[in-house]
Amino acid sequence: MTAGETLLEAKGVAKTFTLGKVEVPALRGVDVSVRGGEVCLLMGPSGSGKTTLLSILGCILSPSAGSVSVMGRDTAGLPERELAKVRLAHIGFIFQSYNLFPTLRAVENVQVALDLRGVSGTDARDRALAALASVGLADKADVLPRDLSGGQKQRVAIARALVAEPAVILADEPTAALDSETGRAVIALVRELAVTRGSSVVIVTHDPRIADFADRVVRIEDGRIVANGEKTP
Amino acid sequence: MTIRIALRNLLHDRVRLAVTLTGVVFAVVLIAVQGGLFVGFTQATTCVIDNTEAEIWVASRGVRNFDVTHPLPPRKFHQILGVPGVGRAERVIVRFANWKKPAGGRESVEVVGFDPGSGLARPWNVPAGAMAALKLPDTVAVDALYLEKLGIAGGKGVGEAVEIGDRRARVVALTSGIRSFTTSPYVFASYENALRYTGMEDGQCTYVLVRPAPGVAVEALRDAIRRNVRDVDVFTREEFAGKTRHYWMFTTGAGMALLIAASLGLVVGGVVVAQTLYATTMDHLAEFGTLRAMGAPGGYIHRIIVIQAVAAALVGYGCGIVVSFFLVDLAARGGASIVLPPVLAVGLFFLTVVMCVTAGLVSIRKVTTIDPAMVFRGA
């Protein structure tokens, strides 16, 4: 990955959901691109289309119109099986409610991301332990999620998202369930790890306090980008 | 990792796991017992035929099974003896009679009359030397399983004097493990004694057992007897055993009832396992959705569910087969005939795995249709 190179790009993305006989537009022609090493915040009121855009950027939802390219590969029209391969190869996810496996220990949760990519055994465990150490949880490797605090769970989720060194990190409200201090610490950590590795980071958030950690803030309202501004350092 | 996730998912809810395993054990035990009864009954219907040394059975025309047939007139025996290729032929009587218990009361028995000298239809599992005693007048052999039923358990059987068909009889030998499919125990006696107990006329018999002369093919001799002796049915041993088995198991519906009960066990067990595996899958739907969002191939997720199903099958089968063998052992001491041969136990193992994996297909269908976007909806 090269810092500055566009790793994730959406062009003219529109998405319309059909609820019964009613068509509800969620996105109306969105253009956005994220470079390697850049942290981009998607902000906007509830129902503005942030999460829909994140799902489309993450190849989880297909757009009704427009295109999305990940690492230069156009994903338009790809079947779910191929989209899953794109997600597996290039994208790491961080979820609002952590989405950890409650029956697996912290290190095993991280190992899952490697196992999906065919890395197993001692190598996987060593890499998972290193990822946990990088988020400051080396001593919690064998702890089940139920015995971790919210901040610690989110750190495990970050380790899981980063362990396979994906080009793109997508985070959905990663601080929503955390107190402000822990939230800031988590975002700082994501930024540090991602920027160091040259990954593109897109974070959906309502939290204006974490804007300090972003290179760019994209504001969405009613499915349209209303502001797309790079911050000055 | 898939194994770890699958096993942890199963162990996560112990109560649900217990229900799953109970379903599997229930199915295994029900199928084993019903299947074992089927095998036991099947073997019991033809045990006398299977244990004779005669390759060919001749019966009156229209015979449908071993236990019930019309007598053959004396001349048929002599006609059979005259067929070229017959090495040896013997008359055998199989007929129901009344057994009068020493303490009073009657019991129906199935008298098997044979020639103790050559013994083509002699009892098996009988102590050495006891056969000679059956040559004496008014002597019989019964199976130890039925001493109580026959009212001679008090004196341990041997030496007891009873009446069969209002004729005096004395038990001189005990066989072991010779079960009757009908409710009437077998009573082995010499041909001459059996004639008296059954009220048949001298020279009559119900079967003529034939051994071919050296070098004569069994099928060829069977066909020769069919050509030369009229108004009789002629079978090889295997044919007659098959005819008898089919009659009792399928014509009477007894076998079908057992097979249906075994099938019900399979269905009920399968439904229980499917339901509990489905519930387990639903409990962990968010994790499966997360896996899909992360890009897990369908096979990865399916493998988790199949491993859960196979694990439930292995543990459930292990417990179920132990319970089944315990019940078989318990039944062997009583009058029931449950036979659980290795082939049935092994077949049941594979059937259990297939049942559980099939039950898991419902869950696989569910996870296949998970929308990975659920992970962004706080699911």
Coordinates of C-alpha atoms in Angstrom, one line a residue:
Chain A
M1 CA 0.0 0.0 0.0
T2 CA 1.2 3.4 -0.9
A3 CA 0.3 6.4 1.1
G4 CA -1.5 8.9 -1.0
E5 CA -2.7 6.4 -3.5
T6 CA -6.5 6.1 -3.8
L7 CA -7.5 2.8 -2.4
L8 CA -11.3 3.2 -2.1
E9 CA -13.4 5.2 -4.5
A10 CA -17.2 5.6 -5.0
K11 CA -18.5 7.3 -8.1
G12 CA -22.1 8.5 -8.6
V13 CA -23.3 5.9 -6.0
A14 CA -27.0 5.8 -5.5
K15 CA -29.1 3.4 -3.4
T16 CA -32.8 3.0 -3.3
F17 CA -34.6 0.7 -1.0
T18 CA -38.0 -0.6 -1.8
L19 CA -40.4 -0.8 1.2
G20 CA -43.5 -2.5 -0.1
K21 CA -44.6 -0.3 -3.1
V22 CA -42.7 2.7 -1.9
E23 CA -39.2 3.4 -3.1
V24 CA -37.0 5.2 -0.6
P25 CA -33.8 6.8 -1.9
A26 CA -31.0 6.4 0.7
L27 CA -28.1 7.8 -1.4
R28 CA -28.4 10.1 -4.4
G29 CA -25.2 10.2 -6.5
V30 CA -22.4 10.1 -4.0
D31 CA -18.7 10.6 -5.0
V32 CA -16.1 9.9 -2.5
S33 CA -12.5 8.6 -2.5
V34 CA -10.1 7.8 0.3
R35 CA -6.3 7.6 -0.1
G36 CA -3.9 5.3 1.7
G37 CA -3.0 6.6 5.1
E38 CA -6.0 8.9 5.2
V39 CA -8.7 8.9 7.9
C40 CA -12.1 10.0 6.6
L41 CA -15.1 10.6 8.8
L42 CA -18.6 10.2 7.5
M43 CA -20.9 12.4 9.6
G44 CA -24.5 13.4 9.4
P45 CA -27.8 13.0 11.1
S46 CA -29.6 9.7 11.6
G47 CA -31.1 8.4 8.3
S48 CA -28.8 10.5 6.2
G49 CA -27.3 7.5 4.5
K50 CA -23.9 7.2 6.3
T51 CA -24.2 3.5 7.1
T52 CA -25.6 2.7 3.7
L53 CA -22.6 4.4 2.1
L54 CA -20.3 2.5 4.5
S55 CA -22.0 -0.8 3.5
I56 CA -21.6 -0.1 -0.2
L57 CA -18.0 1.0 0.3
G58 CA -17.4 -2.3 2.2
C59 CA -19.0 -4.3 -0.7
I60 CA -21.7 -5.6 1.6
L61 CA -24.4 -3.8 -0.2
S62 CA -24.6 -3.3 -4.0
P63 CA -25.4 0.2 -5.2
S64 CA -28.5 0.8 -7.3
A65 CA -26.3 3.0 -9.6
G66 CA -22.7 4.1 -9.7
S67 CA -19.6 2.2 -9.0
V68 CA -17.2 1.3 -6.2
S69 CA -13.6 0.4 -6.7
V70 CA -11.4 -1.2 -4.0
M71 CA -7.7 -1.2 -4.7
G72 CA -8.5 -0.2 -8.2
R73 CA -10.9 -3.1 -8.8
D74 CA -14.4 -2.2 -9.9
T75 CA -16.8 -4.1 -7.8
A76 CA -20.0 -3.2 -9.8
G77 CA -22.0 -6.2 -10.9
L78 CA -19.8 -8.7 -9.0
P79 CA -21.8 -11.6 -7.5
E80 CA -21.8 -12.0 -3.7
R81 CA -19.2 -14.7 -3.8
E82 CA -16.7 -12.4 -5.5
L83 CA -17.7 -9.5 -3.3
A84 CA -16.9 -11.7 -0.3
K85 CA -13.5 -12.3 -1.7
V86 CA -12.9 -8.6 -2.1
R87 CA -14.0 -8.0 1.5
L88 CA -11.7 -10.8 2.7
A89 CA -8.7 -9.6 0.7
H90 CA -8.9 -5.9 1.3
I91 CA -11.3 -4.8 4.0
G92 CA -11.3 -4.9 7.8
F93 CA -14.4 -4.0 9.7
I94 CA -15.0 -2.5 13.1
F95 CA -18.5 -2.6 14.3
Q96 CA -20.5 -0.5 16.7
S97 CA -21.4 -3.4 19.0
Y98 CA -17.9 -5.1 18.5
N99 CA -19.4 -8.3 17.1
L100 CA -17.0 -10.5 18.9
F101 CA -17.6 -14.2 19.3
P102 CA -18.7 -14.6 22.8
T103 CA -17.5 -18.1 23.1
L104 CA -14.0 -17.4 21.9
R105 CA -11.2 -15.9 23.9
A106 CA -9.7 -12.5 22.8
V107 CA -6.8 -14.0 21.0
E108 CA -9.1 -16.5 19.3
N109 CA -11.4 -13.7 18.1
V110 CA -8.4 -12.1 16.4
Q111 CA -7.3 -15.5 15.0
V112 CA -10.6 -15.9 13.2
A113 CA -9.7 -13.1 10.8
L114 CA -6.5 -15.0 10.0
D115 CA -8.2 -18.3 9.8
L116 CA -10.5 -17.0 7.1
R117 CA -7.4 -16.1 5.1
G118 CA -5.9 -19.6 5.5
V119 CA -3.5 -18.7 8.3
S120 CA -3.7 -21.1 11.2
G121 CA -1.8 -22.8 13.9
T122 CA 1.1 -21.2 15.8
D123 CA 1.7 -18.6 13.1
A124 CA -1.9 -17.4 13.5
R125 CA -1.7 -17.3 17.3
D126 CA 1.6 -15.4 17.3
R127 CA 0.2 -12.8 14.9
A128 CA -3.0 -12.5 16.9
L129 CA -1.0 -12.1 20.1
A130 CA 1.1 -9.4 18.4
A131 CA -2.1 -7.6 17.2
L132 CA -3.5 -7.7 20.7
A133 CA -0.2 -6.3 22.1
S134 CA -0.4 -3.5 19.5
V135 CA -3.7 -2.5 21.0
G136 CA -2.5 -2.8 24.5
L137 CA -4.2 -6.1 25.4
A138 CA -1.4 -8.5 25.6
D139 CA -2.4 -9.5 29.1
K140 CA -6.0 -10.2 28.0
A141 CA -5.4 -12.7 25.3
D142 CA -7.1 -15.6 27.1
V143 CA -10.0 -13.6 28.4
L144 CA -13.5 -14.1 27.1
P145 CA -15.3 -11.0 25.8
R146 CA -17.8 -11.1 28.7
D147 CA -14.9 -10.4 31.0
L148 CA -13.7 -7.4 29.1
S149 CA -14.8 -3.8 29.4
G150 CA -16.4 -2.0 26.4
G151 CA -13.2 -0.3 25.5
Q152 CA -11.2 -3.5 25.7
K153 CA -13.8 -5.3 23.5
Q154 CA -13.5 -2.6 20.9
R155 CA -9.7 -2.9 21.0
V156 CA -10.0 -6.6 20.4
A157 CA -12.3 -5.8 17.4
I158 CA -9.6 -3.3 16.2
A159 CA -6.9 -6.0 16.5
R160 CA -9.2 -8.4 14.5
A161 CA -9.7 -5.8 11.8
L162 CA -6.1 -4.9 11.5
V163 CA -4.4 -8.3 12.0
A164 CA -4.6 -9.3 8.3
E165 CA -3.3 -5.8 7.3
P166 CA -6.2 -4.9 5.1
A167 CA -5.9 -1.9 2.7
V168 CA -9.2 -0.5 3.9
I169 CA -10.6 -0.2 7.4
L170 CA -14.3 0.6 7.7
A171 CA -15.7 1.5 11.2
D172 CA -19.3 1.9 12.0
E173 CA -19.9 4.1 15.1
P174 CA -16.9 2.6 16.9
T175 CA -17.2 4.9 19.8
A176 CA -20.9 4.9 20.3
A177 CA -20.9 2.4 23.1
L178 CA -17.8 3.9 24.8
D179 CA -17.3 6.8 27.2
S180 CA -15.7 9.9 25.6
E181 CA -12.3 9.3 27.0
T182 CA -12.2 5.6 25.9
G183 CA -13.7 6.6 22.6
R184 CA -11.0 9.1 21.9
A185 CA -8.3 6.6 22.9
V186 CA -9.8 4.0 20.5
I187 CA -10.0 6.4 17.6
A188 CA -6.4 7.5 18.3
L189 CA -5.4 3.9 18.2
V190 CA -7.1 3.2 14.9
R191 CA -5.5 6.3 13.4
E192 CA -2.1 5.4 14.6
L193 CA -2.2 1.8 13.5
A194 CA -3.9 2.5 10.1
V195 CA -1.8 5.5 9.2
T196 CA 1.4 3.7 10.1
R197 CA 0.4 0.9 7.7
G198 CA -0.9 3.2 5.0
S199 CA -4.5 1.9 5.2
S200 CA -7.5 4.0 4.2
V201 CA -9.8 4.4 7.1
V202 CA -13.5 5.4 6.9
I203 CA -15.4 6.0 10.1
V204 CA -19.1 6.6 10.4
T205 CA -19.8 8.6 13.5
H206 CA -22.1 11.0 15.2
D207 CA -19.4 12.0 17.6
P208 CA -17.9 15.5 16.7
R209 CA -15.2 15.1 19.3
I210 CA -13.3 12.5 17.2
A211 CA -13.1 14.9 14.2
D212 CA -9.7 15.9 15.6
F213 CA -8.3 12.6 14.5
A214 CA -9.6 12.7 10.9
D215 CA -7.9 14.0 7.8
R216 CA -11.2 14.7 6.2
V217 CA -14.8 15.0 7.2
V218 CA -17.5 14.1 4.8
R219 CA -21.0 15.4 5.7
I220 CA -24.0 13.6 4.4
E221 CA -27.6 14.8 4.5
D222 CA -30.6 13.2 2.8
G223 CA -28.3 10.9 0.8
R224 CA -26.1 13.6 -0.6
I225 CA -22.7 14.8 0.3
V226 CA -23.1 18.4 1.6
A227 CA -19.5 18.9 2.7
N228 CA -16.3 17.2 1.8
G229 CA -13.5 19.0 3.4
E230 CA -9.9 18.2 4.1
K231 CA -8.8 19.4 7.5
T232 CA -5.7 21.5 7.8
P233 CA -3.3 20.0 10.2
Chain B
M1 CA -10.8 -22.7 14.2
T2 CA -14.1 -23.9 12.7
I3 CA -14.0 -26.9 15.0
R4 CA -13.3 -24.6 18.0
I5 CA -16.2 -22.3 17.1
A6 CA -18.6 -25.2 16.5
L7 CA -17.8 -26.9 19.7
R8 CA -17.9 -23.7 21.8
N9 CA -21.2 -22.9 20.2
L10 CA -22.6 -26.3 21.2
L11 CA -21.2 -26.0 24.7
H12 CA -22.3 -22.4 25.1
D13 CA -25.8 -23.5 26.1
R14 CA -25.6 -26.7 28.2
V15 CA -29.4 -27.1 28.5
R16 CA -29.8 -26.9 24.7
L17 CA -26.9 -29.3 24.2
A18 CA -28.6 -31.7 26.6
V19 CA -31.8 -31.5 24.6
T20 CA -29.9 -32.1 21.4
L21 CA -28.1 -35.1 22.8
T22 CA -31.4 -36.4 24.2
G23 CA -32.9 -36.3 20.8
V24 CA -30.0 -38.2 19.3
V25 CA -29.9 -40.7 22.1
F26 CA -33.7 -41.2 21.7
A27 CA -33.4 -41.8 18.0
V28 CA -30.4 -44.2 18.4
V29 CA -32.0 -46.2 21.1
L30 CA -35.4 -46.4 19.4
I31 CA -33.8 -47.4 16.1
A32 CA -31.5 -49.9 17.7
V33 CA -34.2 -51.5 19.8
Q34 CA -36.7 -51.6 16.9
G35 CA -34.1 -52.7 14.4
G36 CA -32.7 -55.2 16.9
L37 CA -36.2 -56.6 17.5
F38 CA -36.6 -56.8 13.7
V39 CA -33.3 -58.7 13.4
G40 CA -34.1 -60.9 16.4
F41 CA -37.6 -61.8 15.2
T42 CA -36.3 -62.4 11.7
Q43 CA -33.6 -64.8 13.0
A44 CA -36.2 -66.4 15.3
T45 CA -38.6 -67.1 12.4
T46 CA -36.0 -69.2 10.6
C47 CA -33.7 -70.4 13.3
V48 CA -34.7 -74.1 12.9
I49 CA -34.3 -73.9 9.1
D50 CA -31.0 -72.1 9.3
N51 CA -29.6 -74.6 11.7
T52 CA -30.6 -77.8 9.8
E53 CA -28.0 -79.6 7.8
A54 CA -30.5 -80.3 5.0
E55 CA -30.1 -78.3 1.8
I56 CA -33.6 -78.9 0.5
W57 CA -37.0 -78.7 2.2
V58 CA -40.1 -80.4 0.8
A59 CA -43.5 -79.3 2.1
S60 CA -47.1 -79.7 1.1
R61 CA -48.3 -77.5 -1.8
G62 CA -49.1 -74.0 -0.8
V63 CA -46.9 -73.8 2.3
R64 CA -46.4 -70.1 3.4
N65 CA -44.1 -70.4 6.3
F66 CA -42.2 -72.9 8.5
D67 CA -44.7 -72.9 11.4
V68 CA -48.0 -73.6 9.7
T69 CA -48.4 -76.2 7.0
H70 CA -50.4 -79.3 6.1
P71 CA -49.1 -82.8 6.6
L72 CA -47.5 -84.7 3.8
P73 CA -48.9 -88.2 3.1
P74 CA -46.4 -91.1 3.8
R75 CA -46.1 -91.9 0.1
K76 CA -44.5 -88.5 -0.7
F77 CA -41.5 -89.5 1.5
H78 CA -40.9 -92.6 -0.5
Q79 CA -41.4 -90.8 -3.8
I80 CA -38.7 -88.3 -2.8
L81 CA -36.4 -91.1 -1.8
G82 CA -36.8 -92.5 -5.3
V83 CA -35.7 -89.2 -7.0
P84 CA -32.2 -89.7 -8.6
G85 CA -29.6 -87.6 -6.8
V86 CA -31.2 -87.8 -3.3
G87 CA -28.4 -88.7 -0.9
R88 CA -30.5 -88.7 2.3
A89 CA -34.1 -87.8 3.2
E90 CA -35.7 -87.6 6.6
R91 CA -39.2 -86.9 7.8
V92 CA -39.7 -83.9 10.1
I93 CA -42.8 -82.9 12.0
V94 CA -43.5 -79.3 12.9
R95 CA -46.8 -78.9 14.6
F96 CA -48.5 -77.1 17.4
A97 CA -49.6 -79.1 20.5
N98 CA -50.9 -78.6 24.0
W99 CA -48.4 -78.7 26.8
K100 CA -50.0 -79.6 30.2
K101 CA -48.0 -78.0 33.1
P102 CA -47.2 -80.2 36.1
A103 CA -49.0 -77.9 38.4
G104 CA -52.0 -77.5 36.1
G105 CA -52.7 -75.2 33.2
R106 CA -51.9 -75.6 29.5
E107 CA -49.5 -73.9 27.1
S108 CA -49.3 -74.1 23.4
V109 CA -46.0 -75.5 22.2
E110 CA -44.5 -76.1 18.7
V111 CA -43.3 -79.7 18.5
V112 CA -40.3 -80.3 16.2
G113 CA -40.0 -84.1 15.5
F114 CA -36.8 -85.3 14.0
D115 CA -34.6 -88.3 13.7
P116 CA -32.1 -88.2 16.6
G117 CA -30.0 -90.8 14.9
S118 CA -29.0 -88.6 12.0
G119 CA -30.4 -85.3 13.2
L120 CA -30.9 -83.3 10.1
A121 CA -33.3 -81.1 12.2
R122 CA -31.9 -81.7 15.6
P123 CA -31.7 -78.9 18.1
W124 CA -28.5 -77.0 18.5
N125 CA -26.9 -75.4 21.6
V126 CA -27.6 -78.6 23.4
P127 CA -25.3 -80.3 25.9
A128 CA -23.3 -83.3 24.6
G129 CA -24.9 -86.6 25.4
A130 CA -28.4 -85.2 25.7
M131 CA -29.3 -86.1 22.1
A132 CA -29.0 -89.8 23.0
A133 CA -31.7 -89.4 25.6
L134 CA -34.1 -88.1 23.0
K135 CA -34.1 -91.5 21.3
L136 CA -36.0 -92.9 24.4
P137 CA -39.8 -93.0 24.3
D138 CA -41.7 -90.0 25.8
T139 CA -38.7 -87.7 26.0
V140 CA -38.3 -84.1 24.9
A141 CA -35.9 -81.2 25.0
V142 CA -37.0 -77.6 25.7
D143 CA -35.2 -74.4 25.9
A144 CA -34.1 -73.0 29.2
L145 CA -35.6 -69.6 28.3
Y146 CA -39.1 -71.1 28.6
L147 CA -38.9 -73.1 31.8
E148 CA -41.1 -70.7 33.7
K149 CA -43.6 -70.4 30.8
L150 CA -43.8 -74.2 30.6
G151 CA -44.3 -74.4 34.4
I152 CA -41.1 -76.5 35.0
A153 CA -38.8 -73.8 36.4
G154 CA -39.2 -75.1 40.0
G155 CA -37.4 -78.4 39.2
K156 CA -34.9 -76.7 36.9
G157 CA -36.4 -78.4 33.9
V158 CA -34.6 -81.7 33.3
G159 CA -36.5 -84.7 34.7
E160 CA -39.8 -83.0 34.9
A161 CA -42.8 -85.1 33.8
V162 CA -45.5 -83.3 31.8
E163 CA -48.1 -84.1 29.2
I164 CA -48.1 -83.1 25.5
G165 CA -51.2 -83.7 23.6
D166 CA -52.4 -85.8 26.5
R167 CA -49.4 -88.0 26.1
R168 CA -46.7 -88.5 28.8
A169 CA -43.5 -86.6 28.2
R170 CA -40.3 -86.2 30.2
V171 CA -37.8 -83.4 29.8
V172 CA -34.4 -84.9 29.3
A173 CA -32.4 -82.0 27.8
L174 CA -32.3 -78.3 27.8
T175 CA -31.2 -76.2 24.9
S176 CA -30.1 -72.6 25.2
G177 CA -31.0 -69.6 23.2
I178 CA -33.5 -71.3 20.8
R179 CA -36.3 -68.7 20.7
S180 CA -39.6 -69.2 18.9
F181 CA -41.0 -66.3 16.9
T182 CA -44.5 -67.5 17.7
T183 CA -45.5 -67.4 21.4
S184 CA -45.2 -71.2 21.5
P185 CA -41.9 -72.5 22.6
Y186 CA -40.2 -75.2 20.5
V187 CA -40.2 -78.7 22.0
F188 CA -37.8 -81.0 20.3
A189 CA -38.6 -84.8 20.2
S190 CA -37.9 -87.8 18.2
Y191 CA -40.0 -88.3 15.1
E192 CA -41.8 -91.2 16.7
N193 CA -42.6 -89.3 19.9
A194 CA -43.7 -86.2 17.9
L195 CA -46.2 -88.3 16.0
R196 CA -47.9 -89.2 19.3
Y197 CA -47.8 -85.6 20.7
T198 CA -49.2 -84.1 17.6
G199 CA -51.8 -86.8 16.8
M200 CA -50.5 -87.3 13.3
E201 CA -50.8 -90.7 11.6
D202 CA -47.9 -93.1 11.3
G203 CA -45.7 -92.2 8.3
Q204 CA -47.0 -88.7 8.0
C205 CA -44.8 -85.7 8.4
T206 CA -44.9 -81.9 7.6
Y207 CA -41.5 -81.7 5.9
V208 CA -39.1 -84.0 4.2
L209 CA -35.6 -82.8 4.5
V210 CA -33.2 -83.8 1.8
R211 CA -29.5 -83.9 1.3
P212 CA -28.1 -84.3 -2.2
A213 CA -25.9 -87.2 -3.1
P214 CA -22.2 -86.3 -3.5
G215 CA -21.6 -84.3 -6.6
V216 CA -25.3 -83.4 -7.1
A217 CA -26.1 -79.7 -7.2
V218 CA -28.7 -78.5 -4.8
E219 CA -30.7 -76.5 -7.4
A220 CA -30.6 -79.4 -9.8
L221 CA -31.9 -81.8 -7.2
R222 CA -34.6 -79.3 -6.2
D223 CA -35.8 -79.1 -9.8
A224 CA -35.7 -82.9 -10.1
I225 CA -37.9 -83.3 -7.0
R226 CA -40.3 -80.7 -8.4
R227 CA -40.5 -82.7 -11.6
N228 CA -40.9 -86.1 -10.0
V229 CA -43.1 -85.5 -7.0
R230 CA -46.5 -83.9 -7.5
D231 CA -48.4 -81.6 -5.1
V232 CA -45.4 -80.6 -3.1
D233 CA -43.4 -77.4 -2.8
V234 CA -39.6 -77.7 -2.9
F235 CA -37.2 -75.1 -1.7
T236 CA -33.6 -74.8 -1.0
R237 CA -32.8 -74.0 2.6
E238 CA -32.2 -70.3 1.8
E239 CA -35.4 -70.1 -0.3
F240 CA -37.6 -71.5 2.5
A241 CA -36.0 -69.3 5.1
G242 CA -36.6 -66.3 2.9
K243 CA -40.2 -67.3 2.3
T244 CA -40.8 -67.7 6.0
R245 CA -39.1 -64.5 6.9
H246 CA -41.1 -62.6 4.3
Y247 CA -44.3 -64.1 5.6
W248 CA -43.9 -63.2 9.2
M249 CA -42.2 -59.9 8.7
F250 CA -44.2 -58.4 5.9
T251 CA -47.3 -60.4 5.2
T252 CA -48.4 -60.3 8.8
G253 CA -47.3 -56.7 9.2
A254 CA -45.2 -57.5 12.3
G255 CA -41.9 -56.5 10.6
M256 CA -43.4 -53.4 9.0
A257 CA -44.6 -52.3 12.5
L258 CA -41.1 -52.6 13.7
L259 CA -39.6 -50.8 10.7
I260 CA -42.1 -48.0 11.0
A261 CA -41.3 -47.6 14.7
A262 CA -37.6 -47.4 13.8
S263 CA -38.4 -44.9 11.1
L264 CA -40.4 -42.8 13.6
G265 CA -37.4 -42.8 15.8
L266 CA -35.3 -41.5 13.0
V267 CA -37.8 -38.8 12.1
V268 CA -38.5 -37.7 15.7
G269 CA -34.8 -37.7 16.6
G270 CA -34.1 -35.8 13.4
V271 CA -36.7 -33.2 14.1
V272 CA -35.4 -32.7 17.7
V273 CA -31.8 -32.3 16.5
A274 CA -32.9 -30.0 13.7
Q275 CA -34.9 -27.8 16.0
T276 CA -32.1 -27.5 18.6
L277 CA -29.3 -27.0 16.1
Y278 CA -31.5 -24.3 14.4
A279 CA -32.0 -22.6 17.8
T280 CA -28.3 -22.8 18.4
T281 CA -27.7 -21.2 15.0
M282 CA -30.2 -18.5 15.7
D283 CA -28.5 -17.8 19.0
H284 CA -25.2 -17.2 17.1
L285 CA -26.7 -15.5 14.0
A286 CA -24.9 -12.2 14.7
E287 CA -21.6 -14.1 14.7
F288 CA -22.4 -15.8 11.4
G289 CA -23.4 -12.4 10.0
T290 CA -20.1 -11.0 11.2
L291 CA -18.3 -13.9 9.5
R292 CA -20.2 -13.2 6.2
A293 CA -19.4 -9.5 6.5
M294 CA -15.7 -10.3 7.0
G295 CA -15.8 -12.2 3.7
A296 CA -16.0 -15.8 5.1
P297 CA -16.8 -18.2 2.2
G298 CA -20.1 -20.1 2.5
G299 CA -18.1 -23.3 3.0
Y300 CA -16.5 -21.9 6.2
I301 CA -19.8 -21.2 7.8
H302 CA -21.4 -24.4 6.6
R303 CA -18.4 -26.3 8.0
I304 CA -19.1 -24.9 11.5
I305 CA -22.7 -26.1 11.4
V306 CA -21.8 -29.5 10.0
I307 CA -19.2 -30.0 12.7
Q308 CA -21.8 -29.1 15.3
A309 CA -24.1 -31.7 13.8
V310 CA -21.4 -34.4 13.6
A311 CA -20.3 -33.6 17.2
A312 CA -23.8 -34.1 18.4
A313 CA -24.1 -37.3 16.4
L314 CA -20.9 -38.7 17.8
V315 CA -21.7 -38.0 21.4
G316 CA -25.3 -38.9 21.0
Y317 CA -24.5 -42.1 19.3
G318 CA -21.9 -43.1 21.9
C319 CA -24.5 -42.6 24.7
G320 CA -27.3 -44.2 22.7
I321 CA -25.4 -47.3 21.7
V322 CA -24.4 -47.9 25.3
V323 CA -28.0 -47.6 26.4
S324 CA -29.0 -49.9 23.5
F325 CA -26.5 -52.6 24.4
F326 CA -27.7 -52.4 28.0
L327 CA -31.3 -52.9 26.9
V328 CA -30.2 -55.8 24.6
D329 CA -28.5 -57.5 27.5
L330 CA -31.6 -56.9 29.7
A331 CA -33.8 -58.3 27.0
A332 CA -31.6 -61.4 26.5
R333 CA -32.4 -62.4 30.1
G334 CA -36.1 -62.1 29.4
G335 CA -38.1 -63.5 26.6
A336 CA -37.6 -60.7 24.1
S337 CA -35.3 -61.3 21.2
I338 CA -33.3 -58.1 20.5
V339 CA -30.3 -58.8 18.4
L340 CA -27.8 -55.9 17.7
P341 CA -25.2 -57.3 15.3
P342 CA -22.1 -55.3 14.6
V343 CA -23.3 -54.4 11.1
L344 CA -26.5 -52.9 12.6
A345 CA -24.5 -50.9 15.2
V346 CA -22.1 -49.6 12.5
G347 CA -25.0 -48.9 10.1
L348 CA -26.7 -47.0 12.9
F349 CA -23.6 -44.9 13.5
F350 CA -23.6 -43.7 9.9
L351 CA -27.4 -43.3 10.0
T352 CA -27.0 -41.1 13.1
V353 CA -24.4 -38.9 11.4
V354 CA -26.6 -38.6 8.3
M355 CA -29.6 -37.7 10.4
C356 CA -27.8 -35.0 12.3
V357 CA -26.1 -33.5 9.2
T358 CA -29.5 -33.5 7.4
A359 CA -31.0 -31.8 10.5
G360 CA -28.2 -29.2 10.2
L361 CA -29.2 -28.4 6.6
V362 CA -32.1 -26.3 8.0
S363 CA -29.5 -24.2 9.8
I364 CA -27.3 -24.0 6.8
R365 CA -30.2 -22.7 4.7
K366 CA -30.7 -20.0 7.4
V367 CA -27.1 -18.8 7.5
T368 CA -26.9 -18.9 3.7
T369 CA -29.6 -16.3 3.5
I370 CA -28.1 -14.0 6.2
D371 CA -27.8 -10.5 4.9
P372 CA -24.2 -9.5 5.9
A373 CA -25.5 -5.9 6.2
M374 CA -27.1 -7.0 9.4
V375 CA -23.8 -6.2 11.2
F376 CA -24.5 -2.5 10.6
R377 CA -27.9 -2.7 12.0
G378 CA -26.8 -3.6 15.5
A379 CA -27.9 -7.2 15.1

